[in-house]
Amino acid sequence: MSEQPLVIIDELKIDVRLTRAKRLPIVDTATFDVKRGEIIGLIGESGSGKTMLCRSLVGTLHRRGAYIASGKLVFDGIDLVAAKGAQWSEIRGKQIGYVPQSALAGPNPVMLIGAQIEEAILQDKNFPKSKVKERAIELLNIVQIRRPEVVMHQYQHELSGGMKQRVMIACAIAQQPQLIVADEPTTGLDVTVQAEIMRLLLSIRAEFNTSIILVSHDLPLVNQICDDIVVMHAGTTVEKIPSKDITHAKHPYTRALYDSRIDLVEPKGKLTTINGQPPTVGSWPAGCRFSEWCNFVRDECRVPQTMPIIPLGPDHYTTCIRYTELDK
Amino acid sequence: MQKGNQLTRKIIGRFLRAISVAFWVMVLSFVMIRVAPGDPASARLGPGAEKAAIEVLRKQLHLGGNPITQFFSYVNELIHGNLGVSLQDGVKVVDIINRTLPITIYLILLSTLCALIVSIPIGTYIGWSGKGSLVYGFRGLTAIFLATPNFFIAMVGILFFSVRHNWAPVFGYDNSFPQNLHYLWLPVAVNTIILSSVISRVLFSSVSETKDEEFVETGIIRGVGRRRFFWFYILKPSLAPTVVLLSYMMGTMLGATVILETVFSLPGIGRELVGAVLTSDYPVVQGILLYFGVITVLLSFIGDLIAYLLDRRVKI
Amino acid sequence: MKLKSMSQRIRAWIARPGGVGIVSGIFMMLTLMILGLLVPLFGNRDDAFVGKPFAPPSFQYPFGLDQLGRDVFSRVFNAVGVDLGVAFLGVTIPLAIGTIVGIFLGLNRNKYFLSVIGSIIDGINAFPLLIIAIAALTYLGPGLKSVVIILSLTNWARYARISRTKAVVVTQQNYIEAAKTLGYPKWRIVLKHIAPNVSSETIAYALSDFILVITVVAGLSFLGLAARPPAAEWGSMIADGRNFIGNAWWIVIFPGIALCWAAVSLSFIVEGLSRRDRGV
Ligand SMILES: Nc1ncnc2c1ncn2[C@@H]1O[C@H](COP(=O)(O)OP(=O)(O)OP(=O)(O)O)[C@@H](O)[C@H]1O
Ligand code: SF4
Ligand SMILES: [Mg+2]
């Protein structure tokens, strides 16, 4: 038996409560593992449910009226589906560091940056108070913020986007968590800063053997630093593939992403170049949800069914039932 | 560096504003007394007053002679802290204000304190929970309180606590500390009801906005402890609009206390003002007005400043 | 068939955010106004000694009789016209003055002029309305007429501030610039584009101001500075009854309820409209 993965996500289904009686699935279903020290790239277009999936890992789904409807979600042997308050406070900020999607709005506007980093450090109740400042500066150095002493005494509105992002990462790694969830840490930043953040994540992994779930729209970018790629489409994880094999993807959607035929940032405008608009939550077609845009579609794809998970290797699976036809 | 400048400029701006408010009070009262129908001096002394007495009064009110020179001598006196004397009993206006203002301020501060104690938990709780039925009830109830004039709430209070039970005296006052609460608690309660309706409403809406902000989620995910979370992630980011409004409301309460002091016969500055108006005691009215103007400008400045210190997103 | 669709449409309108508030507010206000119209016309018994003074509420005199044996019911509804009327004038006149002054200031470019007027507006707004009114009554002498004059002379400043801010915003909008370059006369631009935009804002404020003015008028009367006895007016009726509250609560409570009724109905409308505006 190999070592247990750090995170196990198995046929996870997340619903949102619309009214008393009405439920809407927004993640349906997600399946993948994260091994220790592994970087997973979670890719998909806007609205495919990436953020919701990430939130299920830190137990804040209820803030959006969502909840785990079924499936398995395990972190480090803890069943997160059934986790209670005490367990969450063990996990949050200690075992899992989270860089929120809009990290630009992530820092608290009424606290000094230094205070927030110190707060993250002091989640460890045994941390010596006298060393907090020193450690905060050390963290800011790790995330390559210049003149950390100055930044400590600033508010978030005085920082640039890249700096806010780095501050959020510094807070996330304060406890040397086993897992970092970084939800689109580079969106809205310019290309050089993007590359720096990517390198930063790599160096953090190298130093602390942290697992990272890296959410992004940009498959080619993320592919450079990830071990495995998980592709989400319309609430489903449609393929998991080692990044070195990305050119041999076994799902038409993954291929479309890699060839950049789909601009994920502006789904409404650009996907029409393939064929119409991406499926919106609540109006998913039966069968394969990509069928309407797929060049390989056959009638059998539209038969109402749950798409099977077809294993193709230790870290590779696809949900396309016609994957054998793709290279013909 | 730059921020410091901004603050200084703000302080200077407010100072100028206080001066300009005071200036307009002077100008307006100077003009009003001239354009008002009839001769104020003979009107005040009533028919059958002696000519000499009227002349003395006219002089005291700066009514005779060249208006321009009169205005300057009048402003000059004010600048030297001479607000004149009451026409009623010759007491210095400054002394009247010094005697009555503390009671009013005491009443307002006490009401503010109570209102904060009441409205912070209510506003944050309802804003945070966001439960539909609760919000509905809260809005309805506060709308009713806000629309109800304070003197009517006061009358109902008197009916229950003074007439039915002898818990709150309707007359008299005692200046020493625990005893004065006996006279003050009902007016304070009336003020508190109205003030906390306003405050909790504003707090409610800013908390419900704050609640959905990303940084709040960050705080949850970071695992911030309950107390810290309540202060740094809920209350402090929501407090700025409340503070600004509160400082404004404290100014408005000067108006409200005028009525309350009359209802409860409290010897505060508000009742003094009403008395002065009813007896056409111009110097007293004018002196009180000057104080009120400067106090409101000052209050709103303090409010803005505290809001800025709490939350740097506030423009100062 | 057509009727049904009409009632359905009304129901749909009510179902939108704030609908319940608006409708119940209007309903409450209409009730008050209709009674305020009918009671003085029919069955007015606002004379002294229609019965024994201090007679408690009964079938014949639903709100009881006051210290002079006057029917409180009649007086409460006789006062509707006075209270709402004075408040109405006290809102609409400042509304008109303030809107016009504000637009004028919004278009004016003279710095010194603006700062002088601005400081007057600030000066007025630095005081609570009630305080200004009380102070000004010193010079004009008590009375309802003075109250209307004073409200017109002072309350405009609040409207002017709103109107000016909006006017400045509107004038900076592209279509105004376009109209200017097209050479439309200034008065036409003001009438067609600026005034409607600005007044929609000030009118919205006027509605909530109405609540304030109603209570200020009643408050002034309560202090004996506006309506004076024996006039039927809620504030002065409450002040009247204050001395007898120990044995005749109805003299105070019923005018008070009428006053609240008016203010609350307006506040329901305001609240409903603002919710509809925000769509929640
Ligand atoms: N409370 C809610 N009610 C209804 N739908 C919701 C709710 N919260 C989220 N959704 C929907 O769930 C879907 C998934 O949202 P999610 O934020 O996870 O997408 P995402 O993949 O992170 O997209 P993006 O790349 O834009 O961040 C979206 O289509 C969103 O509209
Ligand atoms: S299952 Fe069919 S429709 Fe879906 S991706 Fe594969 S070929 Fe295309
Ligand atoms: Mg997202």
mmCIF file of C-alpha atoms in Angstrom, chain B residues 6-287:
data_model
loop_
_atom_site.group_PDB
_atom_site.id
_atom_site.type_symbol
_atom_site.label_atom_id
_atom_site.label_comp_id
_atom_site.label_asym_id
_atom_site.label_seq_id
_atom_site.Cartn_x
_atom_site.Cartn_y
_atom_site.Cartn_z
ATOM 1 C CA GLN B 6 -4.469 65.923 5.009
ATOM 2 C CA LEU B 7 -5.386 65.706 8.656
ATOM 3 C CA THR B 8 -4.106 69.172 9.416
ATOM 4 C CA ARG B 9 -6.013 70.580 6.507
ATOM 5 C CA LYS B 10 -9.145 68.865 7.752
ATOM 6 C CA ILE B 11 -8.709 70.299 11.215
ATOM 7 C CA ILE B 12 -8.194 73.790 9.853
ATOM 8 C CA GLY B 13 -11.221 73.344 7.594
ATOM 9 C CA ARG B 14 -13.415 72.395 10.510
ATOM 10 C CA PHE B 15 -12.147 75.250 12.566
ATOM 11 C CA LEU B 16 -13.009 77.681 9.794
ATOM 12 C CA ARG B 17 -16.391 76.071 9.491
ATOM 13 C CA ALA B 18 -17.098 76.534 13.187
ATOM 14 C CA ILE B 19 -16.151 80.167 12.842
ATOM 15 C CA SER B 20 -18.344 80.618 9.813
ATOM 16 C CA VAL B 21 -21.295 79.027 11.564
ATOM 17 C CA ALA B 22 -20.775 81.346 14.491
ATOM 18 C CA PHE B 23 -20.460 84.254 12.110
ATOM 19 C CA TRP B 24 -23.758 83.503 10.425
ATOM 20 C CA VAL B 25 -25.503 83.115 13.730
ATOM 21 C CA MET B 26 -24.325 86.595 14.628
ATOM 22 C CA VAL B 27 -25.255 88.094 11.299
ATOM 23 C CA LEU B 28 -28.648 86.472 11.189
ATOM 24 C CA SER B 29 -29.627 87.375 14.700
ATOM 25 C CA PHE B 30 -28.390 90.880 14.072
ATOM 26 C CA VAL B 31 -30.430 91.151 10.912
ATOM 27 C CA MET B 32 -33.496 89.291 12.166
ATOM 28 C CA ILE B 33 -33.998 91.555 15.127
ATOM 29 C CA ARG B 34 -34.086 94.498 12.686
ATOM 30 C CA VAL B 35 -36.314 93.083 9.996
ATOM 31 C CA ALA B 36 -38.776 91.435 12.384
ATOM 32 C CA PRO B 37 -42.071 93.317 12.466
ATOM 33 C CA GLY B 38 -42.390 95.948 15.159
ATOM 34 C CA ASP B 39 -39.810 97.378 17.514
ATOM 35 C CA PRO B 40 -38.441 94.491 19.537
ATOM 36 C CA ALA B 41 -37.602 96.667 22.495
ATOM 37 C CA SER B 42 -41.048 98.106 23.003
ATOM 38 C CA ALA B 43 -42.575 94.751 22.103
ATOM 39 C CA ARG B 44 -40.610 93.090 24.835
ATOM 40 C CA LEU B 45 -41.323 95.660 27.482
ATOM 41 C CA GLY B 46 -44.984 95.640 26.584
ATOM 42 C CA PRO B 47 -47.349 98.547 26.121
ATOM 43 C CA GLY B 48 -47.104 101.342 28.581
ATOM 44 C CA ALA B 49 -43.367 101.005 29.075
ATOM 45 C CA GLU B 50 -41.438 104.157 29.764
ATOM 46 C CA LYS B 51 -39.623 105.803 26.882
ATOM 47 C CA ALA B 52 -36.361 105.849 28.798
ATOM 48 C CA ALA B 53 -36.525 102.138 29.536
ATOM 49 C CA ILE B 54 -37.138 101.404 25.889
ATOM 50 C CA GLU B 55 -34.138 103.520 24.924
ATOM 51 C CA VAL B 56 -31.899 101.660 27.359
ATOM 52 C CA LEU B 57 -33.043 98.352 25.950
ATOM 53 C CA ARG B 58 -32.549 99.501 22.388
ATOM 54 C CA LYS B 59 -28.998 100.418 23.221
ATOM 55 C CA GLN B 60 -28.396 97.116 24.914
ATOM 56 C CA LEU B 61 -29.638 95.315 21.798
ATOM 57 C CA HIS B 62 -27.466 97.445 19.538
ATOM 58 C CA LEU B 63 -30.551 98.755 17.824
ATOM 59 C CA GLY B 64 -29.911 102.458 17.545
ATOM 60 C CA GLY B 65 -27.517 104.341 15.331
ATOM 61 C CA ASN B 66 -25.568 103.261 12.298
ATOM 62 C CA PRO B 67 -26.125 99.501 11.715
ATOM 63 C CA ILE B 68 -22.571 98.970 10.477
ATOM 64 C CA THR B 69 -20.842 100.444 13.490
ATOM 65 C CA GLN B 70 -23.394 98.765 15.724
ATOM 66 C CA PHE B 71 -22.578 95.432 14.120
ATOM 67 C CA PHE B 72 -18.877 95.879 14.741
ATOM 68 C CA SER B 73 -19.308 96.839 18.346
ATOM 69 C CA TYR B 74 -21.594 93.881 18.769
ATOM 70 C CA VAL B 75 -19.155 91.424 17.154
ATOM 71 C CA ASN B 76 -16.348 92.944 19.143
ATOM 72 C CA GLU B 77 -18.149 92.248 22.376
ATOM 73 C CA LEU B 78 -18.839 88.675 21.331
ATOM 74 C CA ILE B 79 -15.207 88.080 20.458
ATOM 75 C CA HIS B 80 -14.267 89.174 23.924
ATOM 76 C CA GLY B 81 -16.545 86.517 25.313
ATOM 77 C CA ASN B 82 -19.244 88.926 26.270
ATOM 78 C CA LEU B 83 -22.490 87.329 25.227
ATOM 79 C CA GLY B 84 -24.502 90.000 26.992
ATOM 80 C CA VAL B 85 -26.952 89.639 29.840
ATOM 81 C CA SER B 86 -30.421 88.191 30.016
ATOM 82 C CA LEU B 87 -33.117 90.775 29.506
ATOM 83 C CA GLN B 88 -35.235 88.868 31.959
ATOM 84 C CA ASP B 89 -33.095 89.004 35.084
ATOM 85 C CA GLY B 90 -29.790 90.584 34.072
ATOM 86 C CA VAL B 91 -27.821 87.395 34.621
ATOM 87 C CA LYS B 92 -24.844 87.000 32.309
ATOM 88 C CA VAL B 93 -25.659 84.747 29.358
ATOM 89 C CA VAL B 94 -22.351 82.939 29.846
ATOM 90 C CA ASP B 95 -23.372 82.101 33.382
ATOM 91 C CA ILE B 96 -26.751 80.847 32.277
ATOM 92 C CA ILE B 97 -25.126 78.575 29.746
ATOM 93 C CA ASN B 98 -22.523 77.352 32.196
ATOM 94 C CA ARG B 99 -25.274 76.468 34.607
ATOM 95 C CA THR B 100 -27.594 74.691 32.193
ATOM 96 C CA LEU B 101 -25.384 73.177 29.505
ATOM 97 C CA PRO B 102 -23.751 70.496 31.683
ATOM 98 C CA ILE B 103 -27.138 68.971 32.483
ATOM 99 C CA THR B 104 -28.010 68.730 28.808
ATOM 100 C CA ILE B 105 -24.646 67.283 27.902
ATOM 101 C CA TYR B 106 -24.965 64.815 30.731
ATOM 102 C CA LEU B 107 -28.348 63.766 29.392
ATOM 103 C CA ILE B 108 -27.033 63.402 25.850
ATOM 104 C CA LEU B 109 -23.910 61.483 26.812
ATOM 105 C CA LEU B 110 -25.881 59.149 29.017
ATOM 106 C CA SER B 111 -28.386 58.522 26.218
ATOM 107 C CA THR B 112 -25.591 57.924 23.722
ATOM 108 C CA LEU B 113 -23.925 55.442 26.019
ATOM 109 C CA CYS B 114 -27.162 53.556 26.608
ATOM 110 C CA ALA B 115 -27.999 53.629 22.924
ATOM 111 C CA LEU B 116 -24.619 52.132 22.047
ATOM 112 C CA ILE B 117 -25.032 49.409 24.628
ATOM 113 C CA VAL B 118 -28.442 48.550 23.238
ATOM 114 C CA SER B 119 -27.857 48.926 19.533
ATOM 115 C CA ILE B 120 -24.449 47.347 18.990
ATOM 116 C CA PRO B 121 -25.566 43.835 19.946
ATOM 117 C CA ILE B 122 -28.921 44.211 18.191
ATOM 118 C CA GLY B 123 -27.555 45.745 14.996
ATOM 119 C CA THR B 124 -24.679 43.310 14.640
ATOM 120 C CA TYR B 125 -26.728 40.274 15.544
ATOM 121 C CA ILE B 126 -29.526 40.981 13.086
ATOM 122 C CA GLY B 127 -27.094 42.089 10.383
ATOM 123 C CA TRP B 128 -24.965 39.008 10.830
ATOM 124 C CA SER B 129 -27.781 36.497 11.042
ATOM 125 C CA GLY B 130 -29.627 38.160 8.153
ATOM 126 C CA LYS B 131 -32.721 36.134 8.936
ATOM 127 C CA GLY B 132 -35.603 37.390 6.793
ATOM 128 C CA SER B 133 -38.347 37.461 9.402
ATOM 129 C CA LEU B 134 -36.075 39.025 11.996
ATOM 130 C CA VAL B 135 -34.958 41.735 9.576
ATOM 131 C CA TYR B 136 -38.528 42.463 8.645
ATOM 132 C CA GLY B 137 -39.648 42.833 12.228
ATOM 133 C CA PHE B 138 -36.602 44.899 13.089
ATOM 134 C CA ARG B 139 -37.140 47.299 10.211
ATOM 135 C CA GLY B 140 -40.813 47.689 10.963
ATOM 136 C CA LEU B 141 -40.314 48.300 14.653
ATOM 137 C CA THR B 142 -37.506 50.808 14.225
ATOM 138 C CA ALA B 143 -39.479 52.597 11.496
ATOM 139 C CA ILE B 144 -42.277 53.085 14.011
ATOM 140 C CA PHE B 145 -39.934 54.322 16.743
ATOM 141 C CA LEU B 146 -38.259 56.705 14.351
ATOM 142 C CA ALA B 147 -41.529 58.169 13.167
ATOM 143 C CA THR B 148 -42.842 58.665 16.679
ATOM 144 C CA PRO B 149 -42.130 62.105 18.134
ATOM 145 C CA ASN B 150 -40.111 61.922 21.296
ATOM 146 C CA PHE B 151 -42.587 63.900 23.346
ATOM 147 C CA PHE B 152 -45.258 61.333 22.676
ATOM 148 C CA ILE B 153 -42.983 58.475 23.713
ATOM 149 C CA ALA B 154 -42.201 60.587 26.767
ATOM 150 C CA MET B 155 -45.882 61.063 27.552
ATOM 151 C CA VAL B 156 -46.522 57.361 27.309
ATOM 152 C CA GLY B 157 -43.522 56.792 29.549
ATOM 153 C CA ILE B 158 -44.854 59.271 32.078
ATOM 154 C CA LEU B 159 -48.254 57.639 31.955
ATOM 155 C CA PHE B 160 -46.749 54.292 32.839
ATOM 156 C CA PHE B 161 -43.910 55.138 35.163
ATOM 157 C CA SER B 162 -44.941 58.361 36.830
ATOM 158 C CA VAL B 163 -48.708 58.186 36.958
ATOM 159 C CA ARG B 164 -49.365 54.495 37.328
ATOM 160 C CA HIS B 165 -46.275 53.789 39.425
ATOM 161 C CA ASN B 166 -44.346 56.488 41.115
ATOM 162 C CA TRP B 167 -41.006 55.509 39.600
ATOM 163 C CA ALA B 168 -40.013 58.588 37.724
ATOM 164 C CA PRO B 169 -40.610 62.102 39.021
ATOM 165 C CA VAL B 170 -41.917 64.573 36.479
ATOM 166 C CA PHE B 171 -40.618 67.619 38.325
ATOM 167 C CA GLY B 172 -37.473 68.728 39.963
ATOM 168 C CA TYR B 173 -33.845 67.853 39.677
ATOM 169 C CA ASP B 174 -30.908 67.009 41.887
ATOM 170 C CA ASN B 175 -27.432 67.771 40.655
ATOM 171 C CA SER B 176 -25.507 65.205 42.704
ATOM 172 C CA PHE B 177 -24.601 61.959 41.085
ATOM 173 C CA PRO B 178 -26.688 58.961 41.991
ATOM 174 C CA GLN B 179 -29.715 61.085 42.861
ATOM 175 C CA ASN B 180 -29.859 62.758 39.471
ATOM 176 C CA LEU B 181 -30.355 59.401 37.789
ATOM 177 C CA HIS B 182 -33.682 59.235 39.554
ATOM 178 C CA TYR B 183 -34.771 62.251 37.530
ATOM 179 C CA LEU B 184 -32.904 61.424 34.383
ATOM 180 C CA TRP B 185 -33.593 57.791 33.695
ATOM 181 C CA LEU B 186 -36.914 58.261 31.945
ATOM 182 C CA PRO B 187 -35.758 61.048 29.583
ATOM 183 C CA VAL B 188 -32.617 59.049 28.927
ATOM 184 C CA ALA B 189 -34.736 56.002 28.155
ATOM 185 C CA VAL B 190 -36.858 57.987 25.690
ATOM 186 C CA ASN B 191 -33.742 59.301 23.952
ATOM 187 C CA THR B 192 -32.232 55.853 23.960
ATOM 188 C CA ILE B 193 -35.209 54.290 22.226
ATOM 189 C CA ILE B 194 -35.031 56.761 19.365
ATOM 190 C CA LEU B 195 -31.260 56.934 19.138
ATOM 191 C CA SER B 196 -30.760 53.198 19.231
ATOM 192 C CA SER B 197 -33.340 52.783 16.472
ATOM 193 C CA VAL B 198 -31.213 54.998 14.247
ATOM 194 C CA ILE B 199 -27.882 53.526 15.238
ATOM 195 C CA SER B 200 -28.899 49.905 15.076
ATOM 196 C CA ARG B 201 -30.362 50.469 11.628
ATOM 197 C CA VAL B 202 -27.168 51.889 10.230
ATOM 198 C CA LEU B 203 -25.089 49.295 11.984
ATOM 199 C CA PHE B 204 -27.394 46.598 10.711
ATOM 200 C CA SER B 205 -26.961 47.632 7.117
ATOM 201 C CA SER B 206 -23.197 48.031 7.324
ATOM 202 C CA VAL B 207 -22.800 44.703 9.087
ATOM 203 C CA SER B 208 -24.867 42.982 6.442
ATOM 204 C CA GLU B 209 -22.587 44.515 3.844
ATOM 205 C CA THR B 210 -19.423 43.604 5.713
ATOM 206 C CA LYS B 211 -20.633 40.060 6.198
ATOM 207 C CA ASP B 212 -20.319 39.239 2.502
ATOM 208 C CA GLU B 213 -16.875 40.698 2.094
ATOM 209 C CA GLU B 214 -14.023 38.467 1.124
ATOM 210 C CA PHE B 215 -11.821 39.409 4.041
ATOM 211 C CA VAL B 216 -14.432 38.162 6.486
ATOM 212 C CA GLU B 217 -14.230 34.752 4.897
ATOM 213 C CA THR B 218 -10.466 34.999 5.089
ATOM 214 C CA GLY B 219 -10.795 35.573 8.809
ATOM 215 C CA ILE B 220 -12.990 32.513 9.224
ATOM 216 C CA ILE B 221 -10.614 30.384 7.208
ATOM 217 C CA ARG B 222 -7.651 31.669 9.166
ATOM 218 C CA GLY B 223 -9.415 30.400 12.256
ATOM 219 C CA VAL B 224 -9.492 33.712 14.117
ATOM 220 C CA GLY B 225 -10.854 33.394 17.651
ATOM 221 C CA ARG B 226 -14.388 34.507 18.444
ATOM 222 C CA ARG B 227 -13.710 37.758 20.248
ATOM 223 C CA ARG B 228 -11.052 38.892 17.854
ATOM 224 C CA PHE B 229 -13.266 37.993 14.959
ATOM 225 C CA PHE B 230 -16.184 39.951 16.364
ATOM 226 C CA TRP B 231 -14.131 43.082 16.790
ATOM 227 C CA PHE B 232 -11.727 43.048 13.835
ATOM 228 C CA TYR B 233 -13.834 41.306 11.241
ATOM 229 C CA ILE B 234 -17.405 42.347 12.038
ATOM 230 C CA LEU B 235 -17.662 45.428 14.184
ATOM 231 C CA LYS B 236 -14.644 47.541 13.365
ATOM 232 C CA PRO B 237 -15.081 47.370 9.581
ATOM 233 C CA SER B 238 -18.766 48.274 9.986
ATOM 234 C CA LEU B 239 -18.447 51.012 12.543
ATOM 235 C CA ALA B 240 -17.399 54.025 10.482
ATOM 236 C CA PRO B 241 -20.837 54.971 9.080
ATOM 237 C CA THR B 242 -22.341 54.470 12.517
ATOM 238 C CA VAL B 243 -19.841 56.777 14.157
ATOM 239 C CA VAL B 244 -20.400 59.483 11.574
ATOM 240 C CA LEU B 245 -24.138 59.227 11.984
ATOM 241 C CA LEU B 246 -23.875 59.110 15.758
ATOM 242 C CA SER B 247 -21.941 62.352 15.859
ATOM 243 C CA TYR B 248 -24.577 63.930 13.675
ATOM 244 C CA MET B 249 -27.350 62.496 15.822
ATOM 245 C CA MET B 250 -25.772 63.859 18.983
ATOM 246 C CA GLY B 251 -26.142 67.283 17.407
ATOM 247 C CA THR B 252 -29.733 66.546 16.502
ATOM 248 C CA MET B 253 -30.328 65.447 20.045
ATOM 249 C CA LEU B 254 -29.740 68.998 21.179
ATOM 250 C CA GLY B 255 -33.042 69.650 19.454
ATOM 251 C CA ALA B 256 -34.690 66.606 20.931
ATOM 252 C CA THR B 257 -33.609 67.503 24.448
ATOM 253 C CA VAL B 258 -35.226 70.898 24.118
ATOM 254 C CA ILE B 259 -38.535 69.100 24.099
ATOM 255 C CA LEU B 260 -37.604 66.438 26.617
ATOM 256 C CA GLU B 261 -36.328 68.985 29.110
ATOM 257 C CA THR B 262 -39.613 70.817 28.802
ATOM 258 C CA VAL B 263 -41.624 67.632 29.273
ATOM 259 C CA PHE B 264 -39.621 66.556 32.308
ATOM 260 C CA SER B 265 -38.955 70.052 33.641
ATOM 261 C CA LEU B 266 -35.214 69.504 33.648
ATOM 262 C CA PRO B 267 -33.169 72.673 34.148
ATOM 263 C CA GLY B 268 -31.097 72.131 31.010
ATOM 264 C CA ILE B 269 -30.118 74.476 28.241
ATOM 265 C CA GLY B 270 -33.021 73.382 26.032
ATOM 266 C CA ARG B 271 -35.659 74.484 28.464
ATOM 267 C CA GLU B 272 -33.720 77.683 28.961
ATOM 268 C CA LEU B 273 -33.907 78.235 25.210
ATOM 269 C CA VAL B 274 -37.668 77.719 25.096
ATOM 270 C CA GLY B 275 -38.107 80.048 28.016
ATOM 271 C CA ALA B 276 -35.964 82.674 26.335
ATOM 272 C CA VAL B 277 -37.916 82.389 23.098
ATOM 273 C CA LEU B 278 -41.241 82.766 24.881
ATOM 274 C CA THR B 279 -40.001 85.886 26.684
ATOM 275 C CA SER B 280 -38.131 87.330 23.663
ATOM 276 C CA ASP B 281 -34.881 87.231 25.586
ATOM 277 C CA TYR B 282 -32.726 87.849 22.524
ATOM 278 C CA PRO B 283 -29.227 87.739 24.039
ATOM 279 C CA VAL B 284 -29.917 84.399 25.677
ATOM 280 C CA VAL B 285 -31.336 82.858 22.484
ATOM 281 C CA GLN B 286 -28.397 84.081 20.526
ATOM 282 C CA GLY B 287 -25.806 82.889 23.023
#
